[in-house]
JSON list of C-alpha atoms in Angstrom, two decimals:
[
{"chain": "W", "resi": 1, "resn": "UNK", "atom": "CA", "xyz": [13.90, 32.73, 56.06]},
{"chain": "W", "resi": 2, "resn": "UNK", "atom": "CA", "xyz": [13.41, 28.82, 56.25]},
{"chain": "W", "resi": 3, "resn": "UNK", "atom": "CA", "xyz": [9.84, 29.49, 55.27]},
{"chain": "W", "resi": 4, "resn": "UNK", "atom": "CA", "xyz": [10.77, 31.36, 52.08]},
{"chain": "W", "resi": 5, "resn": "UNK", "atom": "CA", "xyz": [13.59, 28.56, 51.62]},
{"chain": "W", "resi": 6, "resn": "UNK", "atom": "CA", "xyz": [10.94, 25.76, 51.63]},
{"chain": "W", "resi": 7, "resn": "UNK", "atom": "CA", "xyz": [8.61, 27.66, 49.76]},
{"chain": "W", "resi": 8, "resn": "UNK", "atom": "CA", "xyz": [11.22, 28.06, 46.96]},
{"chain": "W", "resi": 9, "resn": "UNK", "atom": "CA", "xyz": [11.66, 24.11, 47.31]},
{"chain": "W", "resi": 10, "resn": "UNK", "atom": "CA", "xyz": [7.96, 23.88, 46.43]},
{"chain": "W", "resi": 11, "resn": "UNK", "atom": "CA", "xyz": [7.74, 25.86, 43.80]},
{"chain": "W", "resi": 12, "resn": "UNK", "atom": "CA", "xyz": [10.58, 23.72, 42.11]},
{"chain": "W", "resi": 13, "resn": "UNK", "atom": "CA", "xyz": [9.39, 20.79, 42.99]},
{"chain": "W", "resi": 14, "resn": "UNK", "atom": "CA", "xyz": [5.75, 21.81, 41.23]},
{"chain": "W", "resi": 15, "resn": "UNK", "atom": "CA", "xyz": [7.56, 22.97, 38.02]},
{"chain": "W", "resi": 16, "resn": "UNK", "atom": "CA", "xyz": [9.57, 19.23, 38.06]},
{"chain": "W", "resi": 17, "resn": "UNK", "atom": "CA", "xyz": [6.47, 17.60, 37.92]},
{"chain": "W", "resi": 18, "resn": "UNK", "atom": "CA", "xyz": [5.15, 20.11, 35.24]},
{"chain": "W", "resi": 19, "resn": "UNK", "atom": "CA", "xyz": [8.18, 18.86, 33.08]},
{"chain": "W", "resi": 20, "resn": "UNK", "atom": "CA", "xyz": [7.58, 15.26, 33.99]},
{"chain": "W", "resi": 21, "resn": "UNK", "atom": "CA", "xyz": [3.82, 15.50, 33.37]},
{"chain": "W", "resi": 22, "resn": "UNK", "atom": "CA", "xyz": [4.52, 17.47, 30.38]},
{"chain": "W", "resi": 23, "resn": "UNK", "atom": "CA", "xyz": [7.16, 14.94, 28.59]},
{"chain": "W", "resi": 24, "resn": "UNK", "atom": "CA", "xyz": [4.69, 12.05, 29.20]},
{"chain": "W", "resi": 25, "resn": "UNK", "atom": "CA", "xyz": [1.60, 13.75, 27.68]},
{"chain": "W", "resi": 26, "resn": "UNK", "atom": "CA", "xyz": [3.62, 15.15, 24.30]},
{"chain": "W", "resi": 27, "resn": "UNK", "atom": "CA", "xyz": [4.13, 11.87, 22.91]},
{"chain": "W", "resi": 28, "resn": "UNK", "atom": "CA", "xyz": [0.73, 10.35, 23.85]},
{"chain": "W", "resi": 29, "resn": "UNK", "atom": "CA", "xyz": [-0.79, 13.57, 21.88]},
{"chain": "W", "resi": 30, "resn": "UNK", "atom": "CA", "xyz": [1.48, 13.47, 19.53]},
{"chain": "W", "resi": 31, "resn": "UNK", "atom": "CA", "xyz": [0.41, 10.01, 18.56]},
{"chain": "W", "resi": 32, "resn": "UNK", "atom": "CA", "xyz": [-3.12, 10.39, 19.29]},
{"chain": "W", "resi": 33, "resn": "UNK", "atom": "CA", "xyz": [-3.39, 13.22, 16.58]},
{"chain": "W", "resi": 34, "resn": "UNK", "atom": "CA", "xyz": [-1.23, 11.42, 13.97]},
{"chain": "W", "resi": 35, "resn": "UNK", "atom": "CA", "xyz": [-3.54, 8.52, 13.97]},
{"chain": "W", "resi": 36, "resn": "UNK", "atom": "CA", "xyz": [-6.47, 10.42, 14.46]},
{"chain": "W", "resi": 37, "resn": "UNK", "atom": "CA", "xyz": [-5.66, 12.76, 11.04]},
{"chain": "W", "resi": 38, "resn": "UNK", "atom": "CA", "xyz": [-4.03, 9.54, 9.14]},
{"chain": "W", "resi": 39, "resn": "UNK", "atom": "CA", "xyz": [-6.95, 7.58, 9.42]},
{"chain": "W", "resi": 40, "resn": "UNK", "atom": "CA", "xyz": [-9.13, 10.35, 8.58]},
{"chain": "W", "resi": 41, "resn": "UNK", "atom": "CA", "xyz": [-6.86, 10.64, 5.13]},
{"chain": "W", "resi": 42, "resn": "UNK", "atom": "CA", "xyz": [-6.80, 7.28, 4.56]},
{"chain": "W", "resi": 43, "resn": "UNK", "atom": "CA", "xyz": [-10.42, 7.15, 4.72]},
{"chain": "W", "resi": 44, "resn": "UNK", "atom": "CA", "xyz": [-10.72, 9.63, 2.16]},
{"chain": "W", "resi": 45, "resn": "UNK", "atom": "CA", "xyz": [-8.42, 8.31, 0.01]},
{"chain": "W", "resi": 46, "resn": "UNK", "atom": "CA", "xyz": [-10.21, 5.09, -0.16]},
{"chain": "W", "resi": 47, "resn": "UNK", "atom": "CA", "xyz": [-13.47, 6.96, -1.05]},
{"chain": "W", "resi": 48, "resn": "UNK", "atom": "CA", "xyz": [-11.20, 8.50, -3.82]},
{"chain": "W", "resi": 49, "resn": "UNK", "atom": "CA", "xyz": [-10.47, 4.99, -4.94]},
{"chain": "W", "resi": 50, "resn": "UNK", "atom": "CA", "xyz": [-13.96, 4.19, -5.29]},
{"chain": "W", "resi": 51, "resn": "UNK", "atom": "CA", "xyz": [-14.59, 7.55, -7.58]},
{"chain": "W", "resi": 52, "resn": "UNK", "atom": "CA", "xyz": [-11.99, 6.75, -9.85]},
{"chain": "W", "resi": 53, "resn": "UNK", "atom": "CA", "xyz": [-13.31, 3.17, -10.30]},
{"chain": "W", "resi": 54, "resn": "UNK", "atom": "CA", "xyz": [-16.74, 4.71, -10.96]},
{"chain": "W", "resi": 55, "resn": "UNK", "atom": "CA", "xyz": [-15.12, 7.15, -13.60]},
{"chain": "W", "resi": 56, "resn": "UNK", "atom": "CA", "xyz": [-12.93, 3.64, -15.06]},
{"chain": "W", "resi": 57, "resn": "UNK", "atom": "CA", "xyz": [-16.27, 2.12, -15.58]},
{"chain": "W", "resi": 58, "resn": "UNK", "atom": "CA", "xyz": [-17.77, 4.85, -17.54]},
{"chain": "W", "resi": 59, "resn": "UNK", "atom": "CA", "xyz": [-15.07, 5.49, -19.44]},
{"chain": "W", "resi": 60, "resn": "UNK", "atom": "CA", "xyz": [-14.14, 2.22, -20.20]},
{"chain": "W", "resi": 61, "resn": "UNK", "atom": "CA", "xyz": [-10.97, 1.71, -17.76]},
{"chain": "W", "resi": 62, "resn": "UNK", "atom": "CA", "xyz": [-9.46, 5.15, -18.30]},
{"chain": "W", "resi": 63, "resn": "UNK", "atom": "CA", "xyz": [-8.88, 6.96, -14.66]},
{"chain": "W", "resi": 64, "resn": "UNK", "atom": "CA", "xyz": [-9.68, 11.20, -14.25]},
{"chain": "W", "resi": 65, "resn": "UNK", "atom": "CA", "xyz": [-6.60, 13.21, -14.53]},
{"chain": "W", "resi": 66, "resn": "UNK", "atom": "CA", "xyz": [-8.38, 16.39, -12.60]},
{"chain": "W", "resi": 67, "resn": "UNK", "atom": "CA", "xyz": [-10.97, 16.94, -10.02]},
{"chain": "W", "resi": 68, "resn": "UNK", "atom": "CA", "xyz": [-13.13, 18.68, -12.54]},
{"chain": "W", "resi": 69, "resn": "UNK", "atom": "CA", "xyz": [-13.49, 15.74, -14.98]},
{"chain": "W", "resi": 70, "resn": "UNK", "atom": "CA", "xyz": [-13.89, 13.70, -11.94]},
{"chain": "W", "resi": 71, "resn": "UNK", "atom": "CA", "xyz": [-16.52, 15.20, -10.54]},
{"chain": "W", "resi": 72, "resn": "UNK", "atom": "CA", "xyz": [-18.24, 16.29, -13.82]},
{"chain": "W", "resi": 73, "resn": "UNK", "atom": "CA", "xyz": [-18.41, 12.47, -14.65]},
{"chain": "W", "resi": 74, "resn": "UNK", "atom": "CA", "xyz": [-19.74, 11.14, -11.47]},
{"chain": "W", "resi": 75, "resn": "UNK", "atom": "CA", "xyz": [-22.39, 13.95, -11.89]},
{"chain": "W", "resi": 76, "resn": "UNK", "atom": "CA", "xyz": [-23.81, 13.26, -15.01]},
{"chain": "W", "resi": 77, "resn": "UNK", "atom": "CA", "xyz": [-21.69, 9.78, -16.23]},
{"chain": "W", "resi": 78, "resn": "UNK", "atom": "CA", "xyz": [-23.59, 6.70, -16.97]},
{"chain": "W", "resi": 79, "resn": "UNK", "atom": "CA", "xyz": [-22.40, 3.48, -15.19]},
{"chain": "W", "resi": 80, "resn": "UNK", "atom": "CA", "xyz": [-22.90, 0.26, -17.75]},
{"chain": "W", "resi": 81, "resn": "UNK", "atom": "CA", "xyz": [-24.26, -2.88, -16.41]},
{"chain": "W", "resi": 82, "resn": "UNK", "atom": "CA", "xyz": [-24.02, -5.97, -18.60]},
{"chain": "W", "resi": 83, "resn": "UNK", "atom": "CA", "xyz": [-26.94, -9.21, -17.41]},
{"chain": "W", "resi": 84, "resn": "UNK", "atom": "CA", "xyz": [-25.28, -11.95, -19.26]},
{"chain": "W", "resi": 85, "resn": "UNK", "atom": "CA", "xyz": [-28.74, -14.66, -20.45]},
{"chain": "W", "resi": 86, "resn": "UNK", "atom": "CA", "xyz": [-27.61, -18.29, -20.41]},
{"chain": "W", "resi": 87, "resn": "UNK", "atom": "CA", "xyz": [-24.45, -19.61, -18.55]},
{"chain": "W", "resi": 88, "resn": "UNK", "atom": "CA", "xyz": [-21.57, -19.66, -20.71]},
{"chain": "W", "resi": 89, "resn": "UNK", "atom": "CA", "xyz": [-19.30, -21.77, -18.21]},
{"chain": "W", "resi": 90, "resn": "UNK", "atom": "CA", "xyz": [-22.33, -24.64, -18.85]},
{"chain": "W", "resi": 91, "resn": "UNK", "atom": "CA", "xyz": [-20.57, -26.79, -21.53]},
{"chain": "W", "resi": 92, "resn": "UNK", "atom": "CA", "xyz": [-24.28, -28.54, -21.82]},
{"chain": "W", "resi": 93, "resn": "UNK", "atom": "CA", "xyz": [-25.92, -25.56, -22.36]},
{"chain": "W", "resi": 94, "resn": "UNK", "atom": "CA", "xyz": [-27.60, -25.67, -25.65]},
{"chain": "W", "resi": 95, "resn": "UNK", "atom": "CA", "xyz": [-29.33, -22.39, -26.05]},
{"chain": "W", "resi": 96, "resn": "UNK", "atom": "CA", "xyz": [-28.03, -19.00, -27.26]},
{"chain": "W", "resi": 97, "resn": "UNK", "atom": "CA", "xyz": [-26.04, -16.36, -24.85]},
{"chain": "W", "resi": 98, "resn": "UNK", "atom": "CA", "xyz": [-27.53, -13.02, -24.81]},
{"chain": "W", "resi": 99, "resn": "UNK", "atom": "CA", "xyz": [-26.04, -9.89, -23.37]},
{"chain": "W", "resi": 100, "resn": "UNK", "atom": "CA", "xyz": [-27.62, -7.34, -22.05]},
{"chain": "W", "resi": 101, "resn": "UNK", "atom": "CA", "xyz": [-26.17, -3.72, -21.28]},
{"chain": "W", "resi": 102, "resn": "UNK", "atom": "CA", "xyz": [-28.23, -1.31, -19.26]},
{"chain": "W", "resi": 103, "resn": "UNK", "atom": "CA", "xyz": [-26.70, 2.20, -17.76]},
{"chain": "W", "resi": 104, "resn": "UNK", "atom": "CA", "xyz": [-27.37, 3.73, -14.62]},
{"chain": "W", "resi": 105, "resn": "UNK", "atom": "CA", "xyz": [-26.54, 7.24, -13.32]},
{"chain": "W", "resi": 106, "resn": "UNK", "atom": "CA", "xyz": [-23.47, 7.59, -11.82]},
{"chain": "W", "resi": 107, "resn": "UNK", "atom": "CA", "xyz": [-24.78, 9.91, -9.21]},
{"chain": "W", "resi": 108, "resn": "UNK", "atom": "CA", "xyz": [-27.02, 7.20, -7.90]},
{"chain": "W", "resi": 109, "resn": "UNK", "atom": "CA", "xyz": [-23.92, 5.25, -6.75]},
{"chain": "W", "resi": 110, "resn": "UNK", "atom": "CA", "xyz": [-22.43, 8.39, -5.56]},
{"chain": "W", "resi": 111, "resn": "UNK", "atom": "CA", "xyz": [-25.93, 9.29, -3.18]},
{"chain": "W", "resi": 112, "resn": "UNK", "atom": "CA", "xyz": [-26.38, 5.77, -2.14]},
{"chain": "W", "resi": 113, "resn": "UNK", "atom": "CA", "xyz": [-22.66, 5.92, -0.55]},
{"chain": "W", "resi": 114, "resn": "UNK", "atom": "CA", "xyz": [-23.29, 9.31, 1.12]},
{"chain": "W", "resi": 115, "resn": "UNK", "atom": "CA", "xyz": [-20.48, 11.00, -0.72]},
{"chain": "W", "resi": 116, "resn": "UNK", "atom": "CA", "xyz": [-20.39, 14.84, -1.35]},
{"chain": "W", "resi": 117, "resn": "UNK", "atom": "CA", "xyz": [-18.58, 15.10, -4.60]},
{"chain": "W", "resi": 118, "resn": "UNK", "atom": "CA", "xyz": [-17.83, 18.75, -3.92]},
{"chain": "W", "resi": 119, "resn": "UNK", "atom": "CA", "xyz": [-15.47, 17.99, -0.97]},
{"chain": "W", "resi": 120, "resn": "UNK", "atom": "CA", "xyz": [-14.19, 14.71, -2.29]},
{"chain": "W", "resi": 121, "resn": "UNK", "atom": "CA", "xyz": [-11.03, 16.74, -3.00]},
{"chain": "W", "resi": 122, "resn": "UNK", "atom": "CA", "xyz": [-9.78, 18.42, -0.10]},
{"chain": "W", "resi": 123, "resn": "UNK", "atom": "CA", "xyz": [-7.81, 17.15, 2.25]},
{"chain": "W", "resi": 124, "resn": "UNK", "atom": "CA", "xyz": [-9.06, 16.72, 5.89]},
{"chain": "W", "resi": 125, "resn": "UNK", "atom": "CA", "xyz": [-7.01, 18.87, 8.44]},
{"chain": "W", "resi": 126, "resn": "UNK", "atom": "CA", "xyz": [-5.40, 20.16, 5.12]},
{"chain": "W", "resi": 127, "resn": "UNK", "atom": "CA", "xyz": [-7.14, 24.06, 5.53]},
{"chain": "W", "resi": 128, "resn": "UNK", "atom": "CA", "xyz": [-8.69, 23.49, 2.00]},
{"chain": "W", "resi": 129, "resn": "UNK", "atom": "CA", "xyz": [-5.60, 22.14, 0.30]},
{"chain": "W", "resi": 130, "resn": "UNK", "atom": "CA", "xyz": [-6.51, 19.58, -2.41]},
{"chain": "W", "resi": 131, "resn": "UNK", "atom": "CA", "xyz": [-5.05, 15.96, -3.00]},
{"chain": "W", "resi": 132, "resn": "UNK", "atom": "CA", "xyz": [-2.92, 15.85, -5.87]},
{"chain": "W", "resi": 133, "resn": "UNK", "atom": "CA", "xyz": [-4.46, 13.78, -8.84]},
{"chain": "W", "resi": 134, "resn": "UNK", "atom": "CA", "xyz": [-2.59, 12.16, -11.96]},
{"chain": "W", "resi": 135, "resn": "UNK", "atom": "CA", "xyz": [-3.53, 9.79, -14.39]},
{"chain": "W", "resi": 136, "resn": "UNK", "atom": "CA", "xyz": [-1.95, 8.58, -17.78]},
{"chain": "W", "resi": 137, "resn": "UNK", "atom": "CA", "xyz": [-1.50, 5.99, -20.16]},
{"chain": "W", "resi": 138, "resn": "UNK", "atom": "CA", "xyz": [2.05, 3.93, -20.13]},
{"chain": "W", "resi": 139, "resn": "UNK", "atom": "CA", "xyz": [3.51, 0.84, -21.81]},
{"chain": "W", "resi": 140, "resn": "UNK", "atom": "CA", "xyz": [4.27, -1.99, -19.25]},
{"chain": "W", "resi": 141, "resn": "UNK", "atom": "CA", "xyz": [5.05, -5.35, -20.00]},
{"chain": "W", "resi": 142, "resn": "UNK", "atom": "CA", "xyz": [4.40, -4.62, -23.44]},
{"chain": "W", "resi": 143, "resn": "UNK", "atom": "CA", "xyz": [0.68, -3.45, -22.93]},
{"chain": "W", "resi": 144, "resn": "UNK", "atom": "CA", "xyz": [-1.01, -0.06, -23.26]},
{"chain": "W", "resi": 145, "resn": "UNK", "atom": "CA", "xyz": [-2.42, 0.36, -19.64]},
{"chain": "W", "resi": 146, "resn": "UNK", "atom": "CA", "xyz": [-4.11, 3.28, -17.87]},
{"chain": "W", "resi": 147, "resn": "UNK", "atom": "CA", "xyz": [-2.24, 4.61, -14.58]},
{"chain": "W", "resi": 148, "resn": "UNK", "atom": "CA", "xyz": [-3.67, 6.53, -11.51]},
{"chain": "W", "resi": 149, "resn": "UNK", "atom": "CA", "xyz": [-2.07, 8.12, -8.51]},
{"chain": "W", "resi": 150, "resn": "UNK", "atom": "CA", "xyz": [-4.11, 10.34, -5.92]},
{"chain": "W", "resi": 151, "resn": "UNK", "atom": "CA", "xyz": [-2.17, 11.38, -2.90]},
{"chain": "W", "resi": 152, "resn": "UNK", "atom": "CA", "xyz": [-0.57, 14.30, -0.73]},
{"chain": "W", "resi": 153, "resn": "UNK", "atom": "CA", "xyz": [2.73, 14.67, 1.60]},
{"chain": "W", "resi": 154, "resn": "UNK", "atom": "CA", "xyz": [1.79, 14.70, 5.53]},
{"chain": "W", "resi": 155, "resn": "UNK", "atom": "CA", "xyz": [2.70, 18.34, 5.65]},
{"chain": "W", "resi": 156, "resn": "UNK", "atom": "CA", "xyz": [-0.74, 19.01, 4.33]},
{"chain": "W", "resi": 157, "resn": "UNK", "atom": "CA", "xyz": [-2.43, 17.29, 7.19]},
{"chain": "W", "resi": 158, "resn": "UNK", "atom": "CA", "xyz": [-0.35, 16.86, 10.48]},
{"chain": "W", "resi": 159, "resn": "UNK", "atom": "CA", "xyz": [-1.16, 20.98, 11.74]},
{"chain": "W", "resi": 160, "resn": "UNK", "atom": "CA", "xyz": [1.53, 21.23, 14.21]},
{"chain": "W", "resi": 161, "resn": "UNK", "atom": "CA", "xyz": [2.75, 17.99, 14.19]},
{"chain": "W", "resi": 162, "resn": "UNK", "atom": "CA", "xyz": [4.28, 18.68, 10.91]},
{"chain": "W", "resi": 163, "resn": "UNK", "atom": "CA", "xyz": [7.79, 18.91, 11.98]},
{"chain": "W", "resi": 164, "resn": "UNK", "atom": "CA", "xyz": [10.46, 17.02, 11.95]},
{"chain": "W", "resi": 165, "resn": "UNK", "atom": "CA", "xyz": [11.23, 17.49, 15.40]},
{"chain": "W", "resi": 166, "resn": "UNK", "atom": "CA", "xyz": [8.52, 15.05, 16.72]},
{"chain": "W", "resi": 167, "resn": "UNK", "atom": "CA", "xyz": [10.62, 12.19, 15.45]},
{"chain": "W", "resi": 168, "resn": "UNK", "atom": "CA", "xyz": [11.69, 11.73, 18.77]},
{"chain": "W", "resi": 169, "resn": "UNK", "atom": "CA", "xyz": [8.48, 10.63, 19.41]},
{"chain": "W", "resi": 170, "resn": "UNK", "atom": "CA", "xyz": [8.19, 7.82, 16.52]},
{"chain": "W", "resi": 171, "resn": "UNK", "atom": "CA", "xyz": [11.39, 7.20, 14.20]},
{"chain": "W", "resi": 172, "resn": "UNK", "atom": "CA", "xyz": [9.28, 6.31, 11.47]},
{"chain": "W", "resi": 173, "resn": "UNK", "atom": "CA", "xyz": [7.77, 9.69, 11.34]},
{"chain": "W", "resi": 174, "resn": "UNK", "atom": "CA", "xyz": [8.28, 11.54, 8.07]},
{"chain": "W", "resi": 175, "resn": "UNK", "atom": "CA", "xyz": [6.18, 14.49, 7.14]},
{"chain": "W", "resi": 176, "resn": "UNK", "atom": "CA", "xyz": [7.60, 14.87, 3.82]},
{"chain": "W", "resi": 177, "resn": "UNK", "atom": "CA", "xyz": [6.70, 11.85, 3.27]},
{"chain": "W", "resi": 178, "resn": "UNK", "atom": "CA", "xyz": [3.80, 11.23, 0.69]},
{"chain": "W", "resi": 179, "resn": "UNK", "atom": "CA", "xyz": [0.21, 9.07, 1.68]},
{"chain": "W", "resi": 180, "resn": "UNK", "atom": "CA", "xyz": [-1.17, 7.86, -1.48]},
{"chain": "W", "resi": 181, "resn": "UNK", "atom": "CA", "xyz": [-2.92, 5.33, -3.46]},
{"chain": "W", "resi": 182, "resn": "UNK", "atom": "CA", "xyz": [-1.81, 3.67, -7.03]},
{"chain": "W", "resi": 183, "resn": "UNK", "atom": "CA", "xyz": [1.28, 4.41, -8.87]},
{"chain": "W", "resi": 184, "resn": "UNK", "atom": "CA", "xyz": [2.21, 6.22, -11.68]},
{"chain": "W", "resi": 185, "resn": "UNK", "atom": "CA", "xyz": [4.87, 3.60, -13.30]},
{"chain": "W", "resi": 186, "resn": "UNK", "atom": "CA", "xyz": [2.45, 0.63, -13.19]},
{"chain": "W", "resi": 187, "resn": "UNK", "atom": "CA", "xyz": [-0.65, -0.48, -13.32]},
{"chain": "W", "resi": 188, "resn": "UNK", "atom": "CA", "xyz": [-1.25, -0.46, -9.17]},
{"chain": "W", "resi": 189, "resn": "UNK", "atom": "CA", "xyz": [-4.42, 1.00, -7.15]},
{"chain": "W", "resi": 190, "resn": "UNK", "atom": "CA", "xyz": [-3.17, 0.02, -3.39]},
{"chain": "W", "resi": 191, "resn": "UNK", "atom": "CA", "xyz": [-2.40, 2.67, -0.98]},
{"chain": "W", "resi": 192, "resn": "UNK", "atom": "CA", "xyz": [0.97, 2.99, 0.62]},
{"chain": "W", "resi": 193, "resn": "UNK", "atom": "CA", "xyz": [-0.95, 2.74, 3.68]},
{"chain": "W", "resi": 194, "resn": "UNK", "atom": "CA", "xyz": [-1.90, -1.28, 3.00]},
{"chain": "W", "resi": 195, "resn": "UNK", "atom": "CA", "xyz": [1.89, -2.47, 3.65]}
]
């Protein structure tokens, strides 16, 4: 009877430590993950970035509004490059200032960075959910000026983490919460992530 008794004991005493082990390890994952699938976001938001500056060159500061006009235009867009002959800042320069506009393929830039352009919108960990992509014109401080935002809620990207329950683990946790770069209501191409 003793013998069952302290083999009862054990077995408790094993699932304890289970628990304990367990309630350590949760958090640690838990915050492993997160920065493991933010950073991988982040990373492709910045790349993101760089494509819409590539499309605001070619089309003279104007940002893509869709992933298709995007992509078309780093495909087959033409990047202008102005040499500038003579220093204008030289107030004893006497000779004339030439400019000098060549173009380049866009896709050139895009190769040379190692970029696919296919998968430049989906999201990683996201299943094959896209970022969502908006661009406009608006009025601010009394100038016409063009406006991109490119972002997604964590939802999309935290897998199982996604709930609101792991909280517990880090207060400032909010998967409804939206990762993004620029801002629709001025002129603004930082990420939320930059703070």
């Amino acid at each position: 009877m003793r013998f069952i008794i302290n083999l009862i004991l054990l077995a408790l005493v094993a699932f304890l430590i289970y628990l304990l082990v367990q309630s350590i390890r949760e958090p640690i994952a838990f915050k492993a993950e997160k920065d493991k699938r933010e950073m991988a976001v982040v990373d492709k938001l910045m790349k993101i970035r760089e494509a819409q500056e590539i499309y605001r060159s070619i089309h003279g500061g104007a940002f893509a509004g869709s992933w298709s006009d995007l992509k078309t235009s780093l495909r087959t867009g033409q990047i202008p490059y102005v040499s500038v002959i003579g220093d204008p800042d030289d107030p004893n320069f006497t000779g004339s200032i030439t400019y000098d506009t060549t173009y380049v393929p866009a896709i050139d830039s895009v190769k040379s960075l190692g970029w696919s352009i296919d998968s430049l919108q989906y999201i990683p960990y996201g299943g094959g959910k896209s970022f969502e992509i908006k661009a406009d014109t608006l009025s601010y401080q009394k100038t016409m000026v063009n406006v991109v935002e490119v972002g997604t809620t964590r939802k999309n990207f935290m897998g199982k983490y996604a709930s609101e329950a792991y909280r517990r683990y880090d207060v400032s946790y909010q998967p409804g919460s939206f990762i993004k770069f620029g801002d629709m209501s001025k002129p603004n191409l930082s990420g939320n992530w930059e703070r």
